Short mmCIF file of N, CA and C in Angstrom, two decimals:
data_model
loop_
_atom_site.label_atom_id
_atom_site.label_comp_id
_atom_site.label_asym_id
_atom_site.label_seq_id
_atom_site.Cartn_x
_atom_site.Cartn_y
_atom_site.Cartn_z
N UNK A 11 2.22 -12.96 -14.34
CA UNK A 11 1.66 -12.60 -13.51
C UNK A 11 1.36 -11.70 -13.30
N UNK A 12 0.58 -10.34 -12.87
CA UNK A 12 0.74 -9.64 -11.86
C UNK A 12 1.39 -9.30 -10.72
N UNK A 13 2.38 -8.40 -10.22
CA UNK A 13 2.39 -8.10 -8.82
C UNK A 13 1.65 -8.49 -8.51
N UNK A 14 1.83 -8.85 -6.97
CA UNK A 14 0.86 -8.98 -5.45
C UNK A 14 1.20 -7.62 -5.22
N UNK A 15 0.01 -7.32 -4.47
CA UNK A 15 -0.51 -5.65 -4.06
C UNK A 15 0.91 -5.73 -2.67
N UNK A 16 1.90 -4.40 -2.74
CA UNK A 16 1.66 -3.98 -1.32
C UNK A 16 1.40 -4.21 -0.21
N UNK A 17 0.04 -3.76 -0.10
CA UNK A 17 -0.40 -3.55 1.94
C UNK A 17 -0.10 -4.64 2.39
N UNK A 18 0.02 -5.23 3.94
CA UNK A 18 0.21 -6.68 4.54
C UNK A 18 -1.71 -5.69 5.94
N UNK A 19 -1.67 -6.97 6.22
CA UNK A 19 -2.41 -7.12 6.88
C UNK A 19 -1.29 -5.94 8.46
N UNK A 20 -2.24 -6.27 8.91
CA UNK A 20 -1.71 -5.88 10.75
C UNK A 20 -0.64 -6.90 11.03
N UNK A 21 0.65 -6.48 11.51
CA UNK A 21 1.41 -7.39 11.73
C UNK A 21 0.87 -7.95 13.29
N UNK A 22 1.73 -8.45 13.80
CA UNK A 22 0.80 -8.95 16.08
C UNK A 22 2.38 -9.26 15.91
N UNK A 23 1.88 -8.60 17.45
CA UNK A 23 3.14 -8.37 18.36
C UNK A 23 3.50 -10.40 18.81
N UNK A 24 4.87 -10.07 17.91
CA UNK A 24 5.99 -11.38 17.96
C UNK A 24 6.11 -12.21 19.69
N UNK A 25 5.65 -12.85 20.44
CA UNK A 25 5.38 -12.79 21.70
C UNK A 25 6.99 -14.05 22.20
N UNK A 26 7.73 -13.24 22.57
CA UNK A 26 8.74 -14.68 23.60
C UNK A 26 10.38 -14.29 22.45
N UNK A 27 9.91 -12.81 22.22
CA UNK A 27 11.25 -12.39 20.98
C UNK A 27 12.52 -12.23 22.14
N UNK A 28 12.20 -11.20 23.02
CA UNK A 28 12.87 -11.07 24.07
C UNK A 28 13.91 -9.72 23.70
N UNK A 29 13.15 -9.43 22.71
CA UNK A 29 13.68 -8.05 21.73
C UNK A 29 12.78 -6.68 22.20
N UNK A 30 13.50 -5.77 22.53
CA UNK A 30 12.12 -4.96 22.86
C UNK A 30 12.82 -3.37 22.40
N UNK A 31 10.62 -2.61 22.14
CA UNK A 31 10.76 -1.31 20.01
C UNK A 31 10.60 -0.75 21.44
N UNK A 32 11.15 0.56 21.19
CA UNK A 32 11.50 1.65 21.32
C UNK A 32 9.78 2.44 20.56
N UNK A 33 9.71 3.03 21.65
CA UNK A 33 7.88 3.73 21.54
C UNK A 33 7.81 4.69 21.75
N UNK A 34 7.34 5.59 19.79
CA UNK A 34 8.23 7.44 20.60
C UNK A 34 7.00 7.85 21.77
N UNK A 35 6.82 8.53 23.01
CA UNK A 35 5.28 8.70 23.72
C UNK A 35 4.56 10.07 23.11
N UNK A 36 5.99 10.37 23.35
CA UNK A 36 5.34 12.13 22.74
C UNK A 36 5.15 12.29 21.05
N UNK A 37 4.19 13.05 20.95
CA UNK A 37 3.86 13.24 19.20
C UNK A 37 4.99 14.12 19.37
N UNK A 38 5.98 13.75 17.67
CA UNK A 38 6.63 14.21 17.40
C UNK A 38 6.58 14.35 15.84
N UNK A 39 7.27 16.06 15.86
CA UNK A 39 6.49 16.35 14.19
C UNK A 39 8.26 16.32 13.33
N UNK A 40 8.59 16.23 12.24
CA UNK A 40 9.46 15.87 11.78
C UNK A 40 9.59 17.15 9.62
N UNK A 41 10.58 17.30 9.84
CA UNK A 41 10.06 18.01 7.93
C UNK A 41 11.52 16.67 7.29
N UNK A 42 10.25 16.15 6.37
CA UNK A 42 11.37 15.16 5.28
C UNK A 42 11.83 16.31 3.66
N UNK A 43 11.89 16.87 3.71
CA UNK A 43 11.68 17.69 2.64
C UNK A 43 11.60 18.87 3.03
N UNK A 44 10.60 19.11 1.86
CA UNK A 44 9.52 20.42 2.34
C UNK A 44 8.39 19.33 2.69
N UNK A 45 8.19 18.51 3.08
CA UNK A 45 7.35 17.56 3.63
C UNK A 45 7.09 17.32 5.31
N UNK A 46 6.05 17.53 5.94
CA UNK A 46 5.70 17.82 7.69
C UNK A 46 5.15 17.54 7.96
N UNK A 47 6.53 15.68 8.32
CA UNK A 47 5.36 14.77 9.32
C UNK A 47 5.31 14.71 10.89
N UNK A 48 4.51 13.85 10.59
CA UNK A 48 3.94 14.20 12.43
C UNK A 48 3.64 12.97 12.52
N UNK A 49 4.05 11.65 13.96
CA UNK A 49 3.62 11.36 14.18
C UNK A 49 3.49 11.16 15.17
N UNK A 50 1.58 11.02 15.68
CA UNK A 50 1.60 10.88 16.06
C UNK A 50 1.50 10.08 17.76
N UNK A 51 1.80 10.38 19.42
CA UNK A 51 2.95 9.54 20.84
C UNK A 51 1.48 8.70 21.17
N UNK A 52 1.74 8.39 22.45
CA UNK A 52 0.77 7.74 22.65
C UNK A 52 0.56 8.13 23.98
N UNK A 53 1.35 9.41 24.55
CA UNK A 53 1.23 10.81 25.52
C UNK A 53 -0.75 11.34 24.87
N UNK A 54 -1.10 10.88 23.52
CA UNK A 54 -1.78 11.85 23.37
C UNK A 54 -2.93 11.21 24.28
N UNK A 55 -4.02 11.71 24.81
CA UNK A 55 -5.30 10.66 25.24
C UNK A 55 -6.15 10.33 24.35
N UNK A 56 -6.44 11.39 23.42
CA UNK A 56 -7.88 11.38 22.28
C UNK A 56 -6.95 11.49 21.04
N UNK A 57 -7.39 10.27 20.41
CA UNK A 57 -7.01 10.23 18.94
C UNK A 57 -7.58 11.59 18.09
N UNK A 58 -9.26 11.19 18.96
CA UNK A 58 -9.94 12.60 17.60
C UNK A 58 -9.39 13.97 17.92
N UNK A 59 -9.26 13.78 19.16
CA UNK A 59 -8.10 15.81 19.34
C UNK A 59 -6.93 15.76 18.71
N UNK A 60 -6.11 14.78 18.86
CA UNK A 60 -5.02 15.01 18.80
C UNK A 60 -5.49 14.89 17.07
N UNK A 61 -5.82 13.94 16.51
CA UNK A 61 -6.59 14.91 14.71
C UNK A 61 -6.97 16.23 14.48
N UNK A 62 -8.48 16.60 15.52
CA UNK A 62 -7.83 18.21 15.51
C UNK A 62 -7.81 18.97 15.93
N UNK A 63 -5.97 18.66 16.52
CA UNK A 63 -5.24 19.59 16.45
C UNK A 63 -4.78 19.94 15.07
N UNK A 64 -4.27 18.73 14.57
CA UNK A 64 -3.11 19.20 13.85
C UNK A 64 -3.85 19.09 12.64
N UNK A 65 -4.51 19.00 12.08
CA UNK A 65 -6.30 19.73 10.98
C UNK A 65 -6.53 21.52 11.18
N UNK A 66 -6.29 21.45 12.48
CA UNK A 66 -6.71 23.10 12.67
C UNK A 66 -4.68 23.48 12.12
N UNK A 67 -3.90 22.88 12.76
CA UNK A 67 -2.36 23.31 11.82
C UNK A 67 -2.13 22.93 10.53
N UNK A 68 -2.55 22.42 10.16
CA UNK A 68 -2.70 22.40 8.37
C UNK A 68 -3.62 23.29 8.29
N UNK A 69 -4.52 24.02 7.93
CA UNK A 69 -5.38 24.26 8.07
C UNK A 69 -4.50 26.02 7.78
N UNK A 70 -3.71 26.40 9.36
CA UNK A 70 -3.78 27.29 9.40
C UNK A 70 -2.44 27.33 8.21
N UNK A 71 -1.63 26.91 8.03
CA UNK A 71 -0.32 26.25 7.04
C UNK A 71 -1.18 26.46 5.79
N UNK A 72 -2.28 26.77 5.64
CA UNK A 72 -2.62 25.89 3.91
C UNK A 72 -2.81 24.73 3.69
N UNK A 73 -2.18 23.51 4.59
CA UNK A 73 -1.68 22.01 3.81
C UNK A 73 -3.31 21.04 3.99
N UNK A 74 -3.08 20.01 2.90
CA UNK A 74 -3.96 19.14 3.17
C UNK A 74 -3.40 18.36 4.55
N UNK A 75 -4.96 18.02 5.39
CA UNK A 75 -4.14 16.89 6.21
C UNK A 75 -4.39 15.84 5.92
N UNK A 76 -3.16 15.14 5.64
CA UNK A 76 -3.29 12.91 5.02
C UNK A 76 -2.47 12.18 6.08
N UNK A 77 -4.08 11.89 6.73
CA UNK A 77 -3.55 10.76 7.19
C UNK A 77 -3.36 9.00 7.10
N UNK A 78 -1.71 9.10 7.36
CA UNK A 78 -1.73 7.87 7.52
C UNK A 78 -1.55 6.38 8.58
N UNK A 79 -2.30 4.98 8.28
CA UNK A 79 -1.83 4.20 9.55
C UNK A 79 -0.86 3.87 8.59
N UNK A 80 0.14 3.33 9.46
CA UNK A 80 1.23 2.36 10.01
C UNK A 80 1.79 1.83 11.19
N UNK A 81 3.08 1.07 10.90
CA UNK A 81 2.94 -0.09 12.38
C UNK A 81 4.91 -0.03 11.60
N UNK A 82 5.37 -0.24 12.80
CA UNK A 82 6.55 -0.10 12.51
C UNK A 82 7.41 -1.07 12.26
N UNK A 83 6.54 -2.50 12.31
CA UNK A 83 6.47 -3.55 11.76
C UNK A 83 6.41 -4.03 10.28
N UNK A 84 5.78 -3.14 10.20
CA UNK A 84 5.58 -3.26 8.26
C UNK A 84 6.17 -2.72 7.40
N UNK A 85 6.42 -3.92 6.94
CA UNK A 85 8.06 -3.50 5.47
C UNK A 85 7.50 -2.58 4.24
N UNK A 86 5.70 -2.64 3.99
CA UNK A 86 5.63 -1.59 3.16
C UNK A 86 5.55 -0.54 3.65
N UNK A 87 5.46 -0.50 4.83
CA UNK A 87 5.18 1.49 5.88
C UNK A 87 6.75 1.16 5.23
N UNK A 88 7.45 0.96 5.77
CA UNK A 88 9.44 0.52 6.06
C UNK A 88 9.52 2.04 4.57
N UNK A 89 8.24 1.06 3.81
CA UNK A 89 8.47 1.37 2.29
C UNK A 89 8.92 2.30 1.97
N UNK A 90 7.90 3.15 2.14
CA UNK A 90 6.62 4.33 2.31
C UNK A 90 7.74 5.25 2.65
N UNK A 91 8.46 5.10 3.81
CA UNK A 91 8.64 6.35 4.87
C UNK A 91 9.54 6.51 4.14
N UNK A 92 10.50 5.11 3.84
CA UNK A 92 12.13 5.79 2.81
C UNK A 92 11.75 6.34 1.91
N UNK A 93 10.52 6.04 1.06
CA UNK A 93 10.43 6.63 -0.36
C UNK A 93 10.76 8.42 0.15
N UNK A 94 9.83 9.08 1.45
CA UNK A 94 9.59 10.47 1.37
C UNK A 94 10.76 11.31 0.93
N UNK A 95 11.83 11.03 0.83
CA UNK A 95 12.53 11.68 1.01
C UNK A 95 13.16 12.27 -0.71
N UNK A 96 11.88 10.91 -1.85
CA UNK A 96 12.64 10.89 -2.96
C UNK A 96 12.21 11.70 -3.68
N UNK A 97 13.03 12.70 -3.99
CA UNK A 97 11.84 13.53 -5.36
C UNK A 97 10.64 13.33 -5.70
N UNK A 98 9.73 11.93 -6.10
CA UNK A 98 8.96 12.46 -6.34
C UNK A 98 8.00 12.47 -5.92
N UNK A 99 8.53 11.99 -4.21
CA UNK A 99 7.47 11.45 -3.50
C UNK A 99 6.60 13.23 -3.09
N UNK A 100 8.01 14.05 -2.58
CA UNK A 100 8.10 15.10 -2.82
C UNK A 100 7.17 16.33 -2.82
N UNK A 101 7.41 15.66 -4.86
CA UNK A 101 6.46 16.29 -5.65
C UNK A 101 4.40 15.63 -5.21
N UNK A 102 5.08 14.76 -5.36
CA UNK A 102 3.42 14.22 -4.32
C UNK A 102 2.78 14.06 -3.77
N UNK A 103 3.59 14.60 -2.96
CA UNK A 103 2.78 15.37 -1.35
C UNK A 103 3.30 16.09 -1.09
N UNK A 104 3.40 17.50 -2.30
CA UNK A 104 3.10 19.07 -1.58
C UNK A 104 1.98 19.30 -1.43
N UNK A 105 2.77 19.73 -0.69
CA UNK A 105 1.07 21.32 0.06
C UNK A 105 0.72 20.19 1.04
N UNK A 106 1.38 18.64 1.36
CA UNK A 106 0.15 17.82 2.95
C UNK A 106 1.13 17.72 3.89
N UNK A 107 -0.21 17.43 5.02
CA UNK A 107 1.00 17.53 6.56
C UNK A 107 0.01 16.70 6.61
N UNK A 108 0.98 15.37 6.37
CA UNK A 108 1.10 13.85 6.72
C UNK A 108 1.34 13.59 8.31
N UNK A 109 0.16 12.94 8.66
CA UNK A 109 0.01 12.76 9.92
C UNK A 109 0.20 11.00 10.45
N UNK A 110 1.58 10.53 10.79
CA UNK A 110 0.78 8.28 10.85
C UNK A 110 1.02 8.15 11.86
N UNK A 111 -0.36 7.83 12.50
CA UNK A 111 -0.64 6.76 13.51
C UNK A 111 -0.77 5.22 12.92
N UNK A 112 0.49 4.72 14.51
CA UNK A 112 0.61 3.46 14.44
C UNK A 112 -0.80 2.93 15.09
N UNK A 113 -1.64 2.32 13.86
CA UNK A 113 -2.28 0.76 13.49
C UNK A 113 -2.29 -0.40 15.48
N UNK A 114 -0.84 -0.20 16.33
CA UNK A 114 -1.20 -1.37 17.13
C UNK A 114 -1.36 -0.22 18.98
N UNK A 115 -0.71 0.84 18.18
CA UNK A 115 -0.96 1.38 19.66
C UNK A 115 -2.05 2.40 20.00
N UNK A 116 -3.14 2.65 18.58
CA UNK A 116 -4.49 3.65 18.38
C UNK A 116 -5.26 2.41 17.75
N UNK A 117 -5.30 0.98 18.07
CA UNK A 117 -5.98 0.23 17.12
C UNK A 117 -7.97 0.31 18.06
N UNK A 118 -8.00 0.90 19.07
CA UNK A 118 -9.17 0.70 19.10
C UNK A 118 -9.88 2.05 18.74
N UNK A 119 -9.08 3.28 19.22
CA UNK A 119 -9.61 4.47 17.98
C UNK A 119 -9.76 4.35 17.02
N UNK A 120 -8.80 4.34 16.75
CA UNK A 120 -9.06 3.87 14.96
C UNK A 120 -10.64 3.79 14.29
N UNK A 121 -10.90 2.10 15.11
CA UNK A 121 -11.87 1.68 15.02
C UNK A 121 -13.01 2.27 15.34
N UNK A 122 -13.00 3.12 16.17
CA UNK A 122 -13.76 4.01 17.22
C UNK A 122 -14.63 5.33 15.83
N UNK A 123 -12.98 5.54 15.25
CA UNK A 123 -13.44 6.98 14.55
C UNK A 123 -13.85 6.13 13.07
N UNK A 124 -13.78 4.88 12.53
CA UNK A 124 -14.90 4.13 11.26
C UNK A 124 -13.12 4.30 9.89
N UNK A 125 -12.26 4.25 10.88
CA UNK A 125 -10.98 4.91 9.71
C UNK A 125 -10.26 3.27 10.03
N UNK A 126 -10.16 2.87 8.37
CA UNK A 126 -9.17 1.03 8.35
C UNK A 126 -8.63 1.23 8.82
N UNK A 127 -8.03 -0.04 9.26
CA UNK A 127 -6.57 -0.08 9.19
C UNK A 127 -6.72 -1.53 9.30
N UNK A 128 -7.04 -1.81 8.80
CA UNK A 128 -6.87 -3.69 8.64
C UNK A 128 -5.53 -3.83 7.15
N UNK A 129 -5.54 -3.57 6.10
CA UNK A 129 -4.70 -3.21 5.49
C UNK A 129 -3.85 -1.97 5.40
N UNK A 130 -2.78 -1.93 5.82
CA UNK A 130 -1.40 -0.76 6.25
C UNK A 130 -0.70 -1.19 4.36
N UNK A 131 0.51 0.54 4.15
CA UNK A 131 0.00 1.35 5.00
C UNK A 131 -1.70 1.86 4.42
N UNK A 132 -2.20 2.53 4.69
CA UNK A 132 -3.38 3.39 4.25
C UNK A 132 -2.88 4.86 4.24
N UNK A 133 -3.61 5.53 3.73
CA UNK A 133 -3.39 7.27 3.54
C UNK A 133 -5.31 7.57 3.71
N UNK A 134 -5.89 8.11 3.79
CA UNK A 134 -7.19 8.78 4.59
C UNK A 134 -7.42 10.36 4.01
N UNK A 135 -8.52 10.63 3.82
CA UNK A 135 -9.12 12.69 4.30
C UNK A 135 -10.05 12.33 5.22
N UNK A 136 -9.91 13.41 5.61
CA UNK A 136 -11.20 12.73 6.93
C UNK A 136 -11.97 13.57 7.28
N UNK A 137 -13.06 14.22 7.23
CA UNK A 137 -14.02 14.48 8.25
C UNK A 137 -13.97 15.71 8.61
N UNK A 138 -14.26 16.47 8.85
CA UNK A 138 -14.78 17.44 9.94
C UNK A 138 -15.77 16.53 10.90
N UNK A 139 -15.92 15.78 11.07
CA UNK A 139 -15.84 14.83 12.84
C UNK A 139 -14.75 13.69 12.56
N UNK A 140 -13.83 13.85 12.24
CA UNK A 140 -12.09 13.04 12.24
C UNK A 140 -12.95 11.92 11.63
N UNK A 141 -14.59 11.25 10.71
CA UNK A 141 -14.61 10.38 9.58
C UNK A 141 -13.57 9.71 8.75
N UNK A 142 -13.75 8.50 8.39
CA UNK A 142 -12.81 8.57 6.52
C UNK A 142 -13.51 9.20 5.46
N UNK A 143 -13.25 10.02 4.79
CA UNK A 143 -13.81 10.58 3.23
C UNK A 143 -13.27 10.60 2.29
N UNK A 144 -12.07 9.20 2.51
CA UNK A 144 -11.27 9.27 0.78
C UNK A 144 -10.50 8.12 1.16
N UNK A 145 -10.15 7.05 1.12
CA UNK A 145 -8.71 5.85 1.56
C UNK A 145 -8.58 5.49 1.06
N UNK A 146 -6.86 5.30 0.53
CA UNK A 146 -6.02 3.99 -0.74
C UNK A 146 -5.97 3.23 0.75
N UNK A 147 -4.61 2.18 0.31
CA UNK A 147 -3.49 1.24 0.53
C UNK A 147 -2.76 1.32 0.11
N UNK A 148 -1.52 0.51 0.61
CA UNK A 148 -0.60 -0.05 -0.80
C UNK A 148 -0.48 -1.35 -1.90
N UNK A 149 -2.04 -1.22 -1.42
CA UNK A 149 -2.59 -2.13 -2.59
C UNK A 149 -2.24 -1.61 -3.95
N UNK A 150 -2.90 -0.13 -3.54
CA UNK A 150 -1.94 0.01 -4.54
C UNK A 150 -1.50 1.13 -5.46
N UNK A 151 -0.24 -0.16 -5.32
CA UNK A 151 0.55 -0.02 -6.34
C UNK A 151 1.50 -0.77 -6.14
N UNK A 152 2.08 -1.26 -6.85
CA UNK A 152 3.54 -2.66 -7.15
C UNK A 152 4.76 -2.63 -5.25
N UNK A 153 5.68 -2.82 -6.13
CA UNK A 153 6.82 -2.07 -5.20
C UNK A 153 6.77 -0.95 -3.87
N UNK A 154 7.26 -0.85 -3.66
CA UNK A 154 7.36 -0.10 -1.76
C UNK A 154 8.14 0.90 -2.85
N UNK A 155 8.35 0.83 -3.76
CA UNK A 155 9.44 2.32 -4.01
C UNK A 155 8.80 4.03 -4.52
N UNK A 156 9.14 5.39 -4.44
CA UNK A 156 8.88 6.25 -5.22
C UNK A 156 8.26 6.05 -6.27
N UNK A 157 8.95 5.17 -7.36
CA UNK A 157 8.58 4.81 -8.99
C UNK A 157 7.09 4.55 -9.07
N UNK A 158 7.51 4.40 -7.70
CA UNK A 158 5.21 2.90 -8.51
C UNK A 158 4.88 4.09 -6.89
N UNK A 159 4.46 4.05 -6.29
CA UNK A 159 3.97 4.95 -4.74
C UNK A 159 4.05 6.72 -4.96
N UNK A 160 4.21 7.68 -5.76
CA UNK A 160 4.61 8.82 -5.83
C UNK A 160 2.79 8.45 -7.34
N UNK A 161 3.16 8.24 -8.39
CA UNK A 161 2.26 7.91 -9.06
C UNK A 161 0.52 7.99 -8.61
N UNK A 162 0.54 7.46 -6.96
CA UNK A 162 -0.81 6.83 -6.53
C UNK A 162 -0.83 7.74 -5.76
N UNK A 163 0.23 8.13 -4.53
CA UNK A 163 -0.06 9.24 -3.76
C UNK A 163 -0.83 11.34 -3.96
N UNK A 164 0.07 10.88 -5.22
CA UNK A 164 0.03 12.67 -6.49
C UNK A 164 -1.71 12.52 -6.60
N UNK A 165 -1.42 11.79 -7.32
CA UNK A 165 -3.34 12.44 -7.96
C UNK A 165 -4.34 11.18 -6.23
N UNK A 166 -4.12 10.52 -5.64
CA UNK A 166 -4.90 10.67 -4.40
C UNK A 166 -5.11 11.85 -4.16
N UNK A 167 -3.91 12.90 -3.34
CA UNK A 167 -4.22 14.34 -1.81
C UNK A 167 -4.60 15.44 -3.06
N UNK A 168 -3.70 15.29 -4.72
CA UNK A 168 -4.59 16.15 -5.72
C UNK A 168 -6.28 16.08 -5.17
N UNK A 169 -6.91 14.67 -5.08
CA UNK A 169 -8.51 14.28 -5.77
C UNK A 169 -8.42 14.18 -7.05
N UNK A 170 -7.68 13.33 -7.68
CA UNK A 170 -8.24 13.30 -9.52
C UNK A 170 -7.43 10.64 -9.61
N UNK A 171 -7.13 10.68 -8.01
CA UNK A 171 -7.14 8.96 -8.49
C UNK A 171 -8.04 8.55 -8.20
N UNK A 172 -8.79 8.13 -9.80
CA UNK A 172 -10.10 7.23 -10.31
C UNK A 172 -9.76 6.61 -10.42
N UNK A 173 -8.89 5.66 -11.34
CA UNK A 173 -8.78 4.48 -11.86
C UNK A 173 -8.17 3.22 -10.06
N UNK A 174 -9.23 2.25 -9.71
CA UNK A 174 -8.29 2.28 -7.58
C UNK A 174 -8.57 0.12 -8.35
N UNK A 175 -7.37 0.26 -7.75
CA UNK A 175 -7.53 -1.53 -7.74
C UNK A 175 -8.09 -1.95 -6.81
N UNK A 176 -8.61 -0.86 -5.74
CA UNK A 176 -9.00 -1.47 -5.08
C UNK A 176 -9.40 0.01 -4.15
N UNK A 177 -11.60 0.42 -5.01
CA UNK A 177 -12.25 1.05 -4.92
C UNK A 177 -12.89 1.22 -2.90
N UNK A 178 -12.21 3.05 -2.76
CA UNK A 178 -12.60 3.35 -1.23
C UNK A 178 -13.98 2.76 -1.50
N UNK A 179 -15.13 2.16 -0.09
CA UNK A 179 -16.04 1.75 0.30
C UNK A 179 -16.65 2.04 1.37
N UNK A 180 -16.42 3.38 2.30
CA UNK A 180 -17.14 3.73 3.29
C UNK A 180 -18.08 3.26 4.49
N UNK A 181 -17.34 3.13 5.85
CA UNK A 181 -17.96 2.81 6.72
C UNK A 181 -19.47 3.21 6.10
N UNK A 182 -20.61 0.68 6.13
CA UNK A 182 -21.87 2.00 6.33
C UNK A 182 -22.58 1.25 7.24
N UNK A 183 -24.21 1.97 8.15
CA UNK A 183 -24.63 1.43 8.54
C UNK A 183 -24.00 2.87 9.80
N UNK A 184 -24.20 2.26 10.89
CA UNK A 184 -24.42 3.47 12.13
C UNK A 184 -22.61 3.38 12.92
N UNK A 185 -22.20 4.00 14.15
CA UNK A 185 -20.99 4.45 13.51
C UNK A 185 -22.32 5.15 15.01
N UNK A 186 -20.83 4.79 15.49
CA UNK A 186 -20.39 5.94 17.13
C UNK A 186 -20.61 6.55 16.62
N UNK A 187 -20.43 7.11 15.86
CA UNK A 187 -20.73 8.80 15.74
C UNK A 187 -21.54 9.55 14.57
N UNK A 188 -22.83 8.51 14.55
CA UNK A 188 -23.97 8.54 14.08
C UNK A 188 -24.35 7.85 13.09
N UNK A 189 -24.93 8.19 12.42
CA UNK A 189 -25.23 7.48 11.05
C UNK A 189 -24.88 8.02 9.45
N UNK A 190 -23.93 7.63 9.31
CA UNK A 190 -23.75 7.41 8.34
C UNK A 190 -24.41 7.20 6.72
N UNK A 191 -23.71 8.37 6.11
CA UNK A 191 -24.42 8.38 4.47
C UNK A 191 -24.46 8.59 4.02
#
């Protein structure tokens, strides 16, 4: 049988475990090899505004903004993070400003923007209104290693990824931001 897709449903908090988790309050920018990775922090008063700011920076630098939906408790997301330094992923993400948003921290705002976040990790291109125009999730590859992720993410960010396991369906119907076309 074929391997199961690696996208995961959003993890639920584990009640009563007594463990604490360090949450990044500020938005942070780091370099993983040649790729700029931005983690949107809880201190942001508006996800929409934070994404617009990141898009402006990406455009100024001549890069594409790719939004990644993620969660600290998501194993496939951890696999993507671990793979970022691999040369295959570096090539796949050339010219990309990767902006990561934790789905647990920004659940309501992601919903308001119409950004799917039920299956993570997800990767999205955003329109000028910050709504998603195209997207993929971890169900597009098998094990969460660079050899599997890069051949999907690379063509996706170049606009040439056409043979999908899970075709992207843009949100339909009215949204809080107006009528979807």
